[in-house]
Amino acid sequence: MEEPDSIPPEGIVMQMVMGAWVSSAISGITRLHIPDLLAEHGPCTAAQLVERSAAKLDAGALERALRACASLGLFSESAEGVFGLTPLSEVLTRRSPASVKGIAEMFGASWWKVWGGFAEAVETGASQATAQLGMEYWEYCNANPAELLAFGEAMKSNSHRSTLGLLAHCDFSGAQTVVDIAGGLGHLAVALLERYPNLRGVLLDLPTIAPLAKRHLDTVDAGVRERVEICGGDMFESVPPGDVYVMKHIIHDWDDARCIKLLNNCRASMIGSGRVICVDAVLPAMGDTTATPAKLLDLNMLVSFQGKERTRTQWEGLYAAAGMKIESVTPLQDNFGTSIIVGTLV
Ligand SMILES: C[S@@+](CC[C@H](N)C(=O)[O-])C[C@H]1O[C@@H](n2cnc3c(N)ncnc32)[C@H](O)[C@@H]1O
């Protein structure tokens, strides 16, 4: 007998399907900077937000969006139609130390378009970036400076907990030069150099992102900035010399052949018997149905890139193919179910 207040399967499935609307609504109000406006002005009606916004907004539509988001716990709502921040929308503001504003915005923009091709990705096994955006995602970023910056900001905004995890679990005190491969705006390299005053850092990313990384570095302490070298280049050609390599959310973007090439490039340029530290998901083995955001992130890698998330066995295979072994795997409590995977030379 069904419990009177239990949700039937079709209700549960519809809740899941409507997750797409939830995602789009959260992304949309964040792209319109509504949480930032509430942080700046305090609780407001939709009409007051319209007056205070630099964007042109429709008060009626905004009120409906805020009401729906309030029902999800994102805003407080009074009988007078005054909406305020809650802990959930606080992290959608620019000012929050744990802000996910940048990445929440991306979900409703180009990523939303690419996910429109999800069924085709399953039919073909191929990324849908070209079908939906006209070119592969990194080419699209290179051709669209606003997308490139938005992507860099998204990665930075999703890095808070994984960076804290890396600092808590990995010791860099014996290292001289850490190379942050495909390090985006350089947020991880900066965090490491802030913690270790004698460490030098090299930030490698595509030549188009290097000027954005430089602008980001200009905002950090000079004592850190002077120890970071920014290199614009292609990590599949070669990587700069260093005794520790860090790759955060990089391996999952690529197929096995590219990953092995990349790990081999690290081994070839490595000074001494260093480490290659990947910060990426490790999927549970097949048959383990544990819910983890990494299984959904794996679908994003399928639909948007030519990459995938990997099990421990698959990670071991990649490192072994590049003459390395995994020394440790440390799961972190971050947004994407990430682990720290430390590899050393065999
Ligand atoms: C998922 S983001 C990760 C950024 C950063 N590591 C982080 O976690 O915040 C992937 C990065 O790879 C960079 N990238 C893509 N292709 C590259 C290549 N061939 N050589 C160097 N960097 C590349 C992109 O520009 C982007 O910054």
Short mmCIF file of C-alpha atoms and ligand atoms in Angstrom, two decimals:
data_model
loop_
_atom_site.label_atom_id
_atom_site.label_comp_id
_atom_site.label_asym_id
_atom_site.label_seq_id
_atom_site.Cartn_x
_atom_site.Cartn_y
_atom_site.Cartn_z
CA MET A 1 0.00 0.00 0.00
CA GLU A 2 1.24 3.43 -0.91
CA GLU A 3 1.87 5.82 2.01
CA PRO A 4 -0.70 8.67 1.73
CA ASP A 5 1.97 11.36 1.68
CA SER A 6 4.54 9.50 -0.37
CA ILE A 7 5.38 10.92 -3.79
CA PRO A 8 4.52 8.52 -6.62
CA PRO A 9 7.26 7.62 -9.15
CA GLU A 10 5.87 9.99 -11.79
CA GLY A 11 5.98 12.82 -9.24
CA ILE A 12 9.61 12.05 -8.37
CA VAL A 13 10.56 11.89 -12.05
CA MET A 14 8.79 15.17 -12.76
CA GLN A 15 10.65 16.81 -9.86
CA MET A 16 13.88 15.59 -11.40
CA VAL A 17 12.92 16.78 -14.89
CA MET A 18 11.95 20.19 -13.55
CA GLY A 19 15.48 20.43 -12.17
CA ALA A 20 16.29 21.90 -15.59
CA TRP A 21 13.91 24.79 -14.85
CA VAL A 22 15.39 25.23 -11.40
CA SER A 23 18.91 25.37 -12.83
CA SER A 24 17.88 27.85 -15.51
CA ALA A 25 16.01 30.10 -13.05
CA ILE A 26 18.94 30.20 -10.59
CA SER A 27 21.38 30.88 -13.39
CA GLY A 28 19.14 33.59 -14.84
CA ILE A 29 18.60 35.56 -11.64
CA THR A 30 22.34 35.33 -10.99
CA ARG A 31 23.20 36.55 -14.50
CA LEU A 32 20.89 39.49 -13.81
CA HIS A 33 22.85 40.13 -10.57
CA ILE A 34 19.71 40.00 -8.41
CA PRO A 35 21.54 38.46 -5.40
CA ASP A 36 24.19 41.21 -5.68
CA LEU A 37 21.50 43.90 -5.74
CA LEU A 38 19.89 42.44 -2.62
CA ALA A 39 23.32 42.29 -0.95
CA GLU A 40 23.89 45.95 -1.79
CA HIS A 41 20.44 47.37 -0.99
CA GLY A 42 18.94 44.89 1.50
CA PRO A 43 15.47 43.35 1.07
CA CYS A 44 13.55 44.83 -1.92
CA THR A 45 10.35 44.45 -3.89
CA ALA A 46 10.62 43.50 -7.55
CA ALA A 47 9.76 47.10 -8.50
CA GLN A 48 12.62 48.43 -6.34
CA LEU A 49 15.02 45.93 -7.91
CA VAL A 50 13.95 47.09 -11.37
CA GLU A 51 14.81 50.69 -10.38
CA ARG A 52 18.17 49.66 -8.95
CA SER A 53 19.24 47.33 -11.74
CA ALA A 54 21.46 48.49 -14.59
CA ALA A 55 19.62 45.97 -16.81
CA LYS A 56 16.15 46.54 -18.24
CA LEU A 57 13.80 44.22 -16.31
CA ASP A 58 10.07 43.57 -16.21
CA ALA A 59 8.80 43.95 -12.63
CA GLY A 60 5.97 41.42 -13.01
CA ALA A 61 8.20 38.75 -14.53
CA LEU A 62 10.90 39.40 -11.95
CA GLU A 63 8.42 39.05 -9.08
CA ARG A 64 7.31 35.68 -10.45
CA ALA A 65 10.94 34.54 -10.76
CA LEU A 66 11.71 35.66 -7.21
CA ARG A 67 8.59 33.95 -5.84
CA ALA A 68 9.54 30.65 -7.49
CA CYS A 69 13.12 30.95 -6.25
CA ALA A 70 11.87 31.84 -2.74
CA SER A 71 9.86 28.61 -2.74
CA LEU A 72 13.19 26.80 -3.23
CA GLY A 73 14.76 28.59 -0.26
CA LEU A 74 16.79 31.01 -2.35
CA PHE A 75 15.09 34.17 -1.05
CA SER A 76 12.95 35.23 1.88
CA GLU A 77 9.53 36.52 0.81
CA SER A 78 7.04 38.69 2.72
CA ALA A 79 3.29 39.16 2.15
CA GLU A 80 4.16 42.64 0.81
CA GLY A 81 6.34 41.09 -1.91
CA VAL A 82 9.65 42.04 -0.32
CA PHE A 83 12.46 39.58 -1.11
CA GLY A 84 15.74 39.16 0.76
CA LEU A 85 18.87 37.04 0.66
CA THR A 86 19.09 33.66 2.39
CA PRO A 87 22.25 31.58 2.93
CA LEU A 88 21.56 29.94 -0.45
CA SER A 89 21.46 33.19 -2.45
CA GLU A 90 24.33 34.64 -0.41
CA VAL A 91 26.68 32.26 -2.27
CA LEU A 92 25.33 33.64 -5.55
CA THR A 93 26.69 37.08 -4.67
CA ARG A 94 30.08 38.39 -5.70
CA ARG A 95 31.00 39.19 -2.08
CA SER A 96 30.65 35.65 -0.69
CA PRO A 97 34.01 33.95 0.02
CA ALA A 98 32.36 30.72 -1.18
CA SER A 99 30.70 32.40 -4.16
CA VAL A 100 29.53 30.13 -6.98
CA LYS A 101 28.17 33.08 -8.97
CA GLY A 102 30.52 32.55 -11.91
CA ILE A 103 29.72 28.89 -12.41
CA ALA A 104 25.98 29.28 -11.74
CA GLU A 105 25.87 31.87 -14.54
CA MET A 106 27.50 29.46 -17.02
CA PHE A 107 24.85 26.78 -16.48
CA GLY A 108 22.19 28.95 -18.11
CA ALA A 109 24.37 30.22 -20.97
CA SER A 110 26.49 28.26 -23.48
CA TRP A 111 26.41 25.12 -21.33
CA TRP A 112 22.60 25.10 -21.49
CA LYS A 113 22.81 25.20 -25.28
CA VAL A 114 25.28 22.32 -25.44
CA TRP A 115 23.14 20.16 -23.16
CA GLY A 116 20.35 20.59 -25.72
CA GLY A 117 22.26 17.95 -27.70
CA PHE A 118 22.42 15.39 -24.87
CA ALA A 119 20.43 12.63 -26.62
CA GLU A 120 22.64 13.05 -29.72
CA ALA A 121 25.73 12.71 -27.51
CA VAL A 122 24.42 9.37 -26.26
CA GLU A 123 23.55 8.28 -29.81
CA THR A 124 26.99 9.13 -31.17
CA GLY A 125 29.32 9.16 -28.16
CA ALA A 126 30.55 12.53 -29.43
CA SER A 127 30.71 15.98 -27.86
CA GLN A 128 27.92 18.27 -29.01
CA ALA A 129 29.83 21.56 -28.74
CA THR A 130 30.34 21.78 -32.50
CA ALA A 131 26.72 20.92 -33.27
CA GLN A 132 25.37 23.45 -30.77
CA LEU A 133 28.00 26.23 -30.76
CA GLY A 134 29.53 25.82 -34.20
CA MET A 135 32.96 24.72 -32.93
CA GLU A 136 34.69 22.76 -30.17
CA TYR A 137 34.34 24.40 -26.76
CA TRP A 138 37.95 25.65 -26.39
CA GLU A 139 37.83 27.10 -29.92
CA TYR A 140 34.55 28.77 -28.98
CA CYS A 141 36.23 30.28 -25.89
CA ASN A 142 39.15 31.48 -27.97
CA ALA A 143 36.82 33.07 -30.50
CA ASN A 144 34.66 34.75 -27.84
CA PRO A 145 36.61 36.81 -25.29
CA ALA A 146 33.51 37.25 -23.09
CA GLU A 147 33.00 33.46 -22.94
CA LEU A 148 36.68 32.93 -22.17
CA LEU A 149 36.54 35.34 -19.26
CA ALA A 150 33.20 33.95 -18.05
CA PHE A 151 34.63 30.43 -18.17
CA GLY A 152 37.76 31.50 -16.25
CA GLU A 153 35.59 33.19 -13.62
CA ALA A 154 33.36 30.10 -13.46
CA MET A 155 36.33 27.85 -12.74
CA LYS A 156 37.65 30.26 -10.14
CA SER A 157 34.27 30.46 -8.46
CA ASN A 158 34.06 26.67 -8.29
CA SER A 159 37.53 26.29 -6.81
CA HIS A 160 37.03 27.43 -3.22
CA ARG A 161 36.66 24.08 -1.50
CA SER A 162 38.97 22.07 -3.75
CA THR A 163 41.72 24.65 -3.20
CA LEU A 164 41.24 24.48 0.58
CA GLY A 165 41.34 20.68 0.28
CA LEU A 166 44.58 20.73 -1.68
CA LEU A 167 46.17 23.05 0.89
CA ALA A 168 44.97 20.84 3.74
CA HIS A 169 46.05 17.51 2.27
CA CYS A 170 49.20 18.18 0.20
CA ASP A 171 52.52 19.41 1.52
CA PHE A 172 54.47 21.64 -0.88
CA SER A 173 57.14 22.68 1.64
CA GLY A 174 59.87 20.62 -0.09
CA ALA A 175 58.94 21.86 -3.57
CA GLN A 176 60.67 24.63 -5.52
CA THR A 177 58.55 25.13 -8.62
CA VAL A 178 54.92 24.17 -8.99
CA VAL A 179 53.53 24.19 -12.52
CA ASP A 180 49.77 24.73 -12.67
CA ILE A 181 48.90 23.20 -16.02
CA ALA A 182 45.87 24.79 -17.67
CA GLY A 183 45.48 26.83 -14.50
CA GLY A 184 42.98 29.32 -15.94
CA LEU A 185 43.13 32.67 -14.16
CA GLY A 186 45.79 31.36 -11.77
CA HIS A 187 43.66 31.15 -8.61
CA LEU A 188 45.14 27.80 -7.52
CA ALA A 189 48.76 28.85 -8.14
CA VAL A 190 48.14 32.04 -6.16
CA ALA A 191 46.65 30.11 -3.22
CA LEU A 192 49.68 27.78 -3.15
CA LEU A 193 52.19 30.63 -3.32
CA GLU A 194 50.35 32.55 -0.62
CA ARG A 195 50.73 29.53 1.68
CA TYR A 196 54.36 28.75 0.72
CA PRO A 197 56.51 31.91 0.59
CA ASN A 198 59.53 30.14 -0.94
CA LEU A 199 57.59 28.38 -3.69
CA ARG A 200 57.75 29.60 -7.29
CA GLY A 201 54.83 29.05 -9.66
CA VAL A 202 54.41 28.66 -13.40
CA LEU A 203 50.94 29.06 -14.84
CA LEU A 204 50.43 27.42 -18.22
CA ASP A 205 47.25 28.01 -20.21
CA LEU A 206 46.18 28.88 -23.74
CA PRO A 207 47.76 32.07 -25.09
CA THR A 208 44.35 33.78 -25.17
CA ILE A 209 43.81 33.31 -21.43
CA ALA A 210 47.30 34.50 -20.43
CA PRO A 211 46.39 38.24 -20.53
CA LEU A 212 43.30 37.55 -18.39
CA ALA A 213 45.45 35.62 -15.91
CA LYS A 214 47.89 38.54 -15.84
CA ARG A 215 45.03 40.92 -15.05
CA HIS A 216 43.95 38.60 -12.23
CA LEU A 217 47.50 38.40 -10.88
CA ASP A 218 47.69 42.20 -10.87
CA THR A 219 45.08 42.11 -8.08
CA VAL A 220 47.15 39.91 -5.74
CA ASP A 221 49.96 40.75 -3.36
CA ALA A 222 53.21 41.76 -5.11
CA GLY A 223 55.17 39.19 -3.07
CA VAL A 224 53.07 36.45 -4.68
CA ARG A 225 52.81 38.03 -8.13
CA GLU A 226 56.59 38.27 -8.50
CA ARG A 227 56.93 34.51 -7.98
CA VAL A 228 54.47 33.53 -10.73
CA GLU A 229 55.45 33.16 -14.35
CA ILE A 230 52.62 33.08 -16.88
CA CYS A 231 53.16 30.93 -19.99
CA GLY A 232 50.76 30.97 -22.91
CA GLY A 233 51.09 27.67 -24.78
CA ASP A 234 49.72 24.27 -25.68
CA MET A 235 50.10 21.69 -22.92
CA PHE A 236 49.96 18.90 -25.51
CA GLU A 237 53.15 20.20 -27.10
CA SER A 238 55.16 20.56 -23.90
CA VAL A 239 54.90 21.76 -20.32
CA PRO A 240 57.40 23.97 -18.45
CA PRO A 241 59.93 22.37 -16.08
CA GLY A 242 58.96 22.00 -12.43
CA ASP A 243 59.19 19.57 -9.55
CA VAL A 244 55.44 19.47 -8.88
CA TYR A 245 52.71 19.52 -11.51
CA VAL A 246 49.15 20.38 -10.58
CA MET A 247 46.23 19.79 -12.91
CA LYS A 248 42.87 20.74 -11.50
CA HIS A 249 39.87 19.66 -13.56
CA ILE A 250 42.03 19.05 -16.61
CA ILE A 251 42.36 15.30 -17.17
CA HIS A 252 38.56 14.90 -17.21
CA ASP A 253 38.35 17.23 -20.26
CA TRP A 254 40.21 14.80 -22.54
CA ASP A 255 40.24 11.32 -24.01
CA ASP A 256 42.76 8.73 -22.81
CA ALA A 257 45.28 9.33 -25.61
CA ARG A 258 45.46 13.07 -24.86
CA CYS A 259 45.70 12.44 -21.11
CA ILE A 260 48.60 10.01 -21.55
CA LYS A 261 50.34 12.54 -23.82
CA LEU A 262 49.88 15.19 -21.16
CA LEU A 263 51.17 12.97 -18.34
CA ASN A 264 54.13 12.00 -20.52
CA ASN A 265 54.86 15.69 -21.10
CA CYS A 266 54.94 16.16 -17.32
CA ARG A 267 57.33 13.25 -16.90
CA ALA A 268 59.57 14.55 -19.70
CA SER A 269 59.89 18.04 -18.16
CA MET A 270 59.94 17.00 -14.51
CA ILE A 271 62.89 18.15 -12.40
CA GLY A 272 64.04 15.31 -10.14
CA SER A 273 61.57 12.72 -8.86
CA GLY A 274 58.61 15.02 -8.57
CA ARG A 275 54.88 14.60 -8.31
CA VAL A 276 51.94 14.99 -10.67
CA ILE A 277 48.90 15.99 -8.64
CA CYS A 278 45.52 15.84 -10.35
CA VAL A 279 42.47 17.36 -8.71
CA ASP A 280 39.56 15.64 -10.40
CA ALA A 281 36.77 13.19 -9.70
CA VAL A 282 37.31 9.50 -9.01
CA LEU A 283 34.15 7.61 -9.87
CA PRO A 284 32.90 4.71 -7.77
CA ALA A 285 33.40 1.33 -9.47
CA MET A 286 30.61 -0.04 -11.68
CA GLY A 287 27.87 -1.53 -9.50
CA ASP A 288 28.35 1.07 -6.77
CA THR A 289 25.29 3.29 -7.21
CA THR A 290 26.41 5.91 -4.69
CA ALA A 291 25.07 9.30 -5.74
CA THR A 292 27.91 11.70 -6.48
CA PRO A 293 27.93 14.92 -8.51
CA ALA A 294 30.86 13.36 -10.39
CA LYS A 295 28.47 11.04 -12.28
CA LEU A 296 26.58 14.07 -13.62
CA LEU A 297 29.80 15.96 -14.26
CA ASP A 298 30.82 12.92 -16.33
CA LEU A 299 27.79 13.60 -18.55
CA ASN A 300 28.89 17.21 -18.92
CA MET A 301 32.28 15.94 -20.09
CA LEU A 302 30.49 13.69 -22.59
CA VAL A 303 28.22 16.35 -24.01
CA SER A 304 30.58 19.35 -23.90
CA PHE A 305 34.10 17.98 -24.34
CA GLN A 306 35.78 14.80 -25.46
CA GLY A 307 36.47 13.81 -21.90
CA LYS A 308 35.11 11.72 -19.05
CA GLU A 309 35.34 11.09 -15.33
CA ARG A 310 37.29 7.96 -14.39
CA THR A 311 37.30 5.21 -11.79
CA ARG A 312 40.38 4.54 -9.68
CA THR A 313 41.31 1.66 -12.00
CA GLN A 314 41.07 3.94 -15.03
CA TRP A 315 43.22 6.56 -13.28
CA GLU A 316 45.82 3.92 -12.46
CA GLY A 317 45.85 2.91 -16.13
CA LEU A 318 46.51 6.50 -17.27
CA TYR A 319 49.36 7.05 -14.82
CA ALA A 320 50.88 3.62 -15.59
CA ALA A 321 50.82 4.36 -19.33
CA ALA A 322 52.97 7.42 -18.60
CA GLY A 323 55.46 5.56 -16.37
CA MET A 324 53.92 6.71 -13.09
CA LYS A 325 52.02 5.20 -10.19
CA ILE A 326 49.34 6.57 -7.90
CA GLU A 327 50.60 7.22 -4.42
CA SER A 328 47.37 8.42 -2.84
CA VAL A 329 43.76 9.35 -3.57
CA THR A 330 42.09 11.75 -1.13
CA PRO A 331 38.39 12.55 -1.59
CA LEU A 332 37.36 16.16 -0.96
CA GLN A 333 34.03 17.63 0.08
CA ASP A 334 33.61 20.02 -2.85
CA ASN A 335 30.83 20.83 -5.34
CA PHE A 336 31.82 18.24 -7.94
CA GLY A 337 32.88 15.25 -5.81
CA THR A 338 36.57 15.87 -6.49
CA SER A 339 39.58 13.95 -5.17
CA ILE A 340 43.30 14.69 -4.99
CA ILE A 341 45.21 12.08 -6.96
CA VAL A 342 48.95 12.12 -6.32
CA GLY A 343 51.18 10.33 -8.81
CA THR A 344 54.94 9.73 -8.72
CA LEU A 345 57.46 8.21 -11.10
CA VAL A 346 57.63 4.40 -11.08
C1 LIG B 1 38.23 23.04 -16.80
S1 LIG B 1 39.31 24.42 -17.00
C2 LIG B 1 40.27 24.27 -15.53
C3 LIG B 1 40.93 25.55 -15.10
C4 LIG B 1 41.67 25.47 -13.76
N1 LIG B 1 42.63 24.41 -13.71
C5 LIG B 1 40.68 25.29 -12.63
O1 LIG B 1 40.41 24.19 -12.19
O2 LIG B 1 40.11 26.30 -12.19
C6 LIG B 1 40.36 23.86 -18.30
C7 LIG B 1 41.47 24.80 -18.71
O3 LIG B 1 42.21 24.18 -19.76
C8 LIG B 1 42.71 25.19 -20.60
N2 LIG B 1 43.17 24.56 -21.85
C9 LIG B 1 42.42 23.96 -22.79
N3 LIG B 1 43.20 23.47 -23.77
C10 LIG B 1 44.49 23.75 -23.43
C11 LIG B 1 45.75 23.49 -24.04
N4 LIG B 1 45.83 22.82 -25.18
N5 LIG B 1 46.87 23.93 -23.41
C12 LIG B 1 46.79 24.61 -22.25
N6 LIG B 1 45.61 24.88 -21.61
C13 LIG B 1 44.47 24.45 -22.20
C14 LIG B 1 41.51 26.12 -20.73
O4 LIG B 1 41.85 27.40 -21.21
C15 LIG B 1 41.00 26.14 -19.28
O5 LIG B 1 41.58 27.19 -18.54
#
